[in-house]
């Protein structure tokens, strides 16, 4: 750490000039000015202290003593007074903290943990008045400039001590804390507060111009001084940089200008069942305390829970959002993102405290599209009438075709298969009528994986036979205009009673069915299998099932899809699968949207059975393993 540009005289004089008591705290003895420091110690006094201690003091602390021989820090809870050269002495661990910290080192402790465990015996104690707290300079934790780390240990807290890299760093942090503790005083206005508020406004404009990386440190510094508006602006940037994390927007949620964007975002945590401080009532109470009508908060929370909430901003940006949602709800997430990205400059801030369209995050269909990379692209795009260079567009996330299904994470579970029906040229909303169970309807947009694994099993449904194999499928439309229904997490074996749904689906157009049984085989089990069926006008045109070295064929299979050509001896199962999926994309134009199926939200329905009823003399077995979660 270099002190060349740091002036202790100016720093401490400014602190003294700005000093006022905290809001609600009377000044001692009615004094108008509380002296925070004392006249500086001369070189002889500092040298005498060093001789008594047997160590030369670190540079920043030594320079501080020469300007002020002690300081009234006045933390809200902690250290109140720092002593001067004659007051300081070695701490010597009077509370036997060393053994406690050494016991927790373990077999492979970090360097930081080792330093902390040894600090108590060798530290220099600086405070002379505190709330059971200690300010300790550690000569064993030093840097290349000879600075010693300063630890503040609050004995009443039970927490690890706070570490500062030097005495100067500690004093600068205490100065910022002095400001933050007085931000509620209306008369606390000075050159520093005015400079920090100007910095917040500068950061706001930089953020709207797409220069968020420059805005971040300005807002972080202003927040350390407790300046109004800094937290809510900074949280918007941080939220889009890490969309999966929650952020709090305080009373901004009740402002009518911002409520449509902010309240749904604040309701995401309780809507997911992750509000653990007392459930919905507690969250609703928090919103009420911030000025949100209970009925309004309840309505937003309910809409998020049932998936009916829509982010609906006004104007051209709102029209682009509606267009993007229509694309995303059928799986075209890249097209949806392009529509949003192109319209971002048209987004208008409803007031000076909103700098980004964070309401997108709460939309059940569009929210999952906002990855950290896309969040950065949003922030790097000039908007709300501000100008600046546009960022380089991110590439699409969905790969072409079907080969991505061979990736290990495609189905979220190892060795789980998939099955899919495509129908050419129809509206995906017609699929439930073609291949759905009786009364099947499209659900709200949801995570298809969770919907599949939470669906009732045959023994849990009245009127469903145990031999039936009904699947919860996600529905969408490919870029090549095929409607699809896909069970991307199929745990069923493709058995001899398999029944293709392709003929049922083909009454309105050509239909293709693929079933990949990829489950790991055990001795005596059937090997993994791959099935293809192509139908038209209710009749199968051709198909095949490959199971191990056996192949069953029907109809005139095109040469490009002939399993004898594509499933080569000696190839791995993954190579065979990939080659077949690539051929299906090339020959028939089949594809599936990876992002929508693995990270997005699609509408679902339950199909009719993929297996036929047992014939006379045929048997079947049904087994279901349930798991009970015990709470300790």
Short mmCIF file of C-alpha atoms in Angstrom, two decimals, residues 125-315:
data_model
loop_
_atom_site.label_atom_id
_atom_site.label_comp_id
_atom_site.label_asym_id
_atom_site.label_seq_id
_atom_site.Cartn_x
_atom_site.Cartn_y
_atom_site.Cartn_z
CA UNK A 125 -4.00 -3.57 21.20
CA UNK A 126 -5.04 -0.06 20.10
CA UNK A 127 -8.43 0.70 21.70
CA UNK A 128 -8.87 2.28 25.12
CA UNK A 129 -12.69 2.38 25.16
CA UNK A 130 -15.03 -0.16 23.54
CA UNK A 131 -18.08 -2.35 23.84
CA UNK A 132 -16.18 -5.57 24.66
CA UNK A 133 -14.40 -5.10 21.34
CA UNK A 134 -10.74 -4.97 20.39
CA UNK A 135 -8.74 -3.25 17.64
CA UNK A 136 -5.66 -5.43 17.12
CA UNK A 137 -2.70 -4.79 14.79
CA UNK A 138 -0.96 -8.05 13.83
CA UNK A 139 2.77 -7.84 13.00
CA UNK A 140 2.62 -11.44 11.78
CA UNK A 141 0.17 -10.49 9.01
CA UNK A 142 2.07 -7.86 7.03
CA UNK A 143 2.44 -6.82 3.39
CA UNK A 144 5.31 -5.70 1.18
CA UNK A 145 4.98 -2.11 2.44
CA UNK A 146 5.40 -3.16 6.06
CA UNK A 147 1.74 -2.58 6.89
CA UNK A 148 0.18 -4.81 9.54
CA UNK A 149 -3.31 -6.12 9.16
CA UNK A 150 -5.82 -4.75 11.67
CA UNK A 151 -8.44 -7.06 13.18
CA UNK A 152 -11.58 -5.86 14.98
CA UNK A 153 -12.93 -8.53 17.30
CA UNK A 154 -16.38 -7.97 18.80
CA UNK A 155 -16.31 -10.24 21.82
CA UNK A 156 -20.08 -10.19 22.27
CA UNK A 157 -20.86 -11.28 18.71
CA UNK A 158 -19.39 -14.79 18.59
CA UNK A 159 -18.20 -14.02 15.04
CA UNK A 160 -14.77 -14.11 13.46
CA UNK A 161 -12.95 -10.76 13.63
CA UNK A 162 -13.16 -8.32 10.74
CA UNK A 163 -9.85 -7.92 8.92
CA UNK A 164 -8.50 -4.73 7.34
CA UNK A 165 -5.23 -4.84 5.36
CA UNK A 166 -3.77 -1.85 7.23
CA UNK A 167 -4.48 0.78 9.85
CA UNK A 168 -5.20 3.30 7.11
CA UNK A 169 -7.72 0.94 5.48
CA UNK A 170 -9.42 0.55 8.86
CA UNK A 171 -9.65 4.32 9.42
CA UNK A 172 -11.01 4.92 5.93
CA UNK A 173 -13.67 2.26 6.57
CA UNK A 174 -14.54 3.89 9.91
CA UNK A 175 -14.88 7.26 8.16
CA UNK A 176 -17.28 5.76 5.64
CA UNK A 177 -19.19 4.14 8.51
CA UNK A 178 -19.34 7.54 10.27
CA UNK A 179 -21.12 8.87 7.17
CA UNK A 180 -23.43 5.87 6.80
CA UNK A 181 -24.53 6.12 10.45
CA UNK A 182 -25.60 9.73 9.98
CA UNK A 183 -27.32 9.54 6.62
CA UNK A 184 -30.76 9.92 8.27
CA UNK A 185 -29.88 13.31 9.73
CA UNK A 186 -31.37 16.01 7.47
CA UNK A 187 -28.65 18.47 8.53
CA UNK A 188 -25.81 16.09 7.65
CA UNK A 189 -24.77 17.84 4.43
CA UNK A 190 -21.17 18.56 3.57
CA UNK A 191 -18.68 18.45 0.74
CA UNK A 192 -18.36 14.66 1.02
CA UNK A 193 -22.09 13.96 0.91
CA UNK A 194 -22.52 16.31 -2.05
CA UNK A 195 -19.63 14.64 -3.90
CA UNK A 196 -21.01 11.16 -3.26
CA UNK A 197 -24.51 12.15 -4.37
CA UNK A 198 -23.08 13.60 -7.57
CA UNK A 199 -21.22 10.32 -8.03
CA UNK A 200 -24.49 8.39 -7.71
CA UNK A 201 -26.08 10.53 -10.42
CA UNK A 202 -23.03 10.07 -12.64
CA UNK A 203 -23.26 6.30 -12.14
CA UNK A 204 -26.97 6.33 -13.01
CA UNK A 205 -26.31 8.03 -16.34
CA UNK A 206 -23.33 5.77 -17.07
CA UNK A 207 -25.52 2.71 -16.44
CA UNK A 208 -28.22 3.96 -18.82
CA UNK A 209 -25.53 4.56 -21.45
CA UNK A 210 -24.44 0.93 -21.20
CA UNK A 211 -21.26 1.74 -19.26
CA UNK A 212 -22.27 -0.33 -16.25
CA UNK A 213 -18.70 -1.44 -15.50
CA UNK A 214 -17.79 2.19 -14.82
CA UNK A 215 -20.95 2.70 -12.78
CA UNK A 216 -20.37 -0.26 -10.47
CA UNK A 217 -17.38 1.08 -8.46
CA UNK A 218 -18.98 4.51 -8.15
CA UNK A 219 -22.14 3.01 -6.66
CA UNK A 220 -20.20 0.62 -4.44
CA UNK A 221 -18.25 3.52 -2.95
CA UNK A 222 -21.39 5.62 -2.51
CA UNK A 223 -23.09 2.68 -0.79
CA UNK A 224 -20.20 2.41 1.67
CA UNK A 225 -20.99 6.02 2.61
CA UNK A 226 -24.67 5.09 2.99
CA UNK A 227 -25.82 7.49 0.31
CA UNK A 228 -29.50 7.35 -0.67
CA UNK A 229 -30.31 5.75 -4.04
CA UNK A 230 -26.95 3.98 -4.24
CA UNK A 231 -28.23 0.62 -2.94
CA UNK A 232 -31.27 0.39 -5.18
CA UNK A 233 -29.29 1.31 -8.29
CA UNK A 234 -26.45 -1.04 -7.42
CA UNK A 235 -28.84 -3.91 -6.71
CA UNK A 236 -30.31 -3.64 -10.21
CA UNK A 237 -26.87 -4.02 -11.76
CA UNK A 238 -25.97 -6.91 -9.47
CA UNK A 239 -29.30 -8.60 -10.08
CA UNK A 240 -28.84 -8.71 -13.84
CA UNK A 241 -25.22 -9.81 -13.47
CA UNK A 242 -26.38 -12.74 -11.31
CA UNK A 243 -30.07 -13.28 -12.20
CA UNK A 244 -30.40 -16.34 -9.98
CA UNK A 245 -29.69 -14.35 -6.81
CA UNK A 246 -32.34 -12.38 -4.96
CA UNK A 247 -32.04 -8.66 -4.30
CA UNK A 248 -33.97 -6.33 -2.03
CA UNK A 249 -35.33 -3.02 -3.29
CA UNK A 250 -36.70 -1.62 -0.04
CA UNK A 251 -39.49 0.93 -0.18
CA UNK A 252 -39.04 1.40 -3.94
CA UNK A 253 -41.49 -1.50 -4.28
CA UNK A 254 -44.39 0.72 -3.14
CA UNK A 255 -43.79 3.58 -5.57
CA UNK A 256 -46.53 3.36 -8.26
CA UNK A 257 -43.97 4.21 -10.95
CA UNK A 258 -41.83 1.18 -10.14
CA UNK A 259 -44.25 -1.31 -8.59
CA UNK A 260 -45.05 -3.20 -11.85
CA UNK A 261 -41.33 -3.95 -12.29
CA UNK A 262 -40.22 -4.32 -8.67
CA UNK A 263 -43.05 -6.09 -6.81
CA UNK A 264 -43.06 -9.25 -9.00
CA UNK A 265 -39.29 -9.51 -8.64
CA UNK A 266 -39.58 -9.20 -4.85
CA UNK A 267 -42.31 -11.88 -4.88
CA UNK A 268 -40.16 -14.46 -6.68
CA UNK A 269 -38.59 -15.82 -3.49
CA UNK A 270 -41.87 -16.52 -1.62
CA UNK A 271 -43.46 -17.79 -4.84
CA UNK A 272 -40.75 -20.47 -5.02
CA UNK A 273 -41.37 -21.37 -1.38
CA UNK A 274 -37.97 -20.03 -0.33
CA UNK A 275 -39.16 -17.31 2.06
CA UNK A 276 -38.19 -18.93 5.34
CA UNK A 277 -38.80 -16.11 7.78
CA UNK A 278 -42.44 -16.94 8.49
CA UNK A 279 -44.11 -17.85 5.21
CA UNK A 280 -46.43 -15.78 3.06
CA UNK A 281 -47.92 -13.83 5.95
CA UNK A 282 -44.53 -12.55 7.00
CA UNK A 283 -43.62 -11.54 3.45
CA UNK A 284 -46.97 -9.83 2.96
CA UNK A 285 -46.40 -8.04 6.24
CA UNK A 286 -42.99 -6.83 5.08
CA UNK A 287 -44.54 -5.52 1.85
CA UNK A 288 -47.33 -3.82 3.83
CA UNK A 289 -44.75 -2.13 6.06
CA UNK A 290 -43.14 -0.77 2.90
CA UNK A 291 -46.45 0.64 1.68
CA UNK A 292 -47.78 -2.07 -0.65
CA UNK A 293 -51.48 -2.84 -0.32
CA UNK A 294 -51.99 -6.42 0.88
CA UNK A 295 -54.42 -7.27 -1.94
CA UNK A 296 -51.92 -6.06 -4.52
CA UNK A 297 -49.11 -8.13 -3.03
CA UNK A 298 -51.36 -11.20 -2.73
CA UNK A 299 -52.44 -10.92 -6.38
CA UNK A 300 -48.86 -10.68 -7.64
CA UNK A 301 -47.73 -13.57 -5.45
CA UNK A 302 -50.62 -15.74 -6.65
CA UNK A 303 -49.93 -14.95 -10.32
CA UNK A 304 -46.28 -15.89 -9.92
CA UNK A 305 -47.23 -19.14 -8.19
CA UNK A 306 -49.66 -20.28 -10.88
CA UNK A 307 -47.52 -19.07 -13.79
CA UNK A 308 -50.01 -16.49 -15.07
CA UNK A 309 -47.93 -13.41 -14.33
CA UNK A 310 -46.88 -11.49 -17.42
CA UNK A 311 -44.34 -8.70 -17.57
CA UNK A 312 -46.28 -6.08 -19.53
CA UNK A 313 -44.45 -2.74 -19.81
CA UNK A 314 -45.98 -0.01 -22.01
CA UNK A 315 -44.97 1.29 -25.40
#
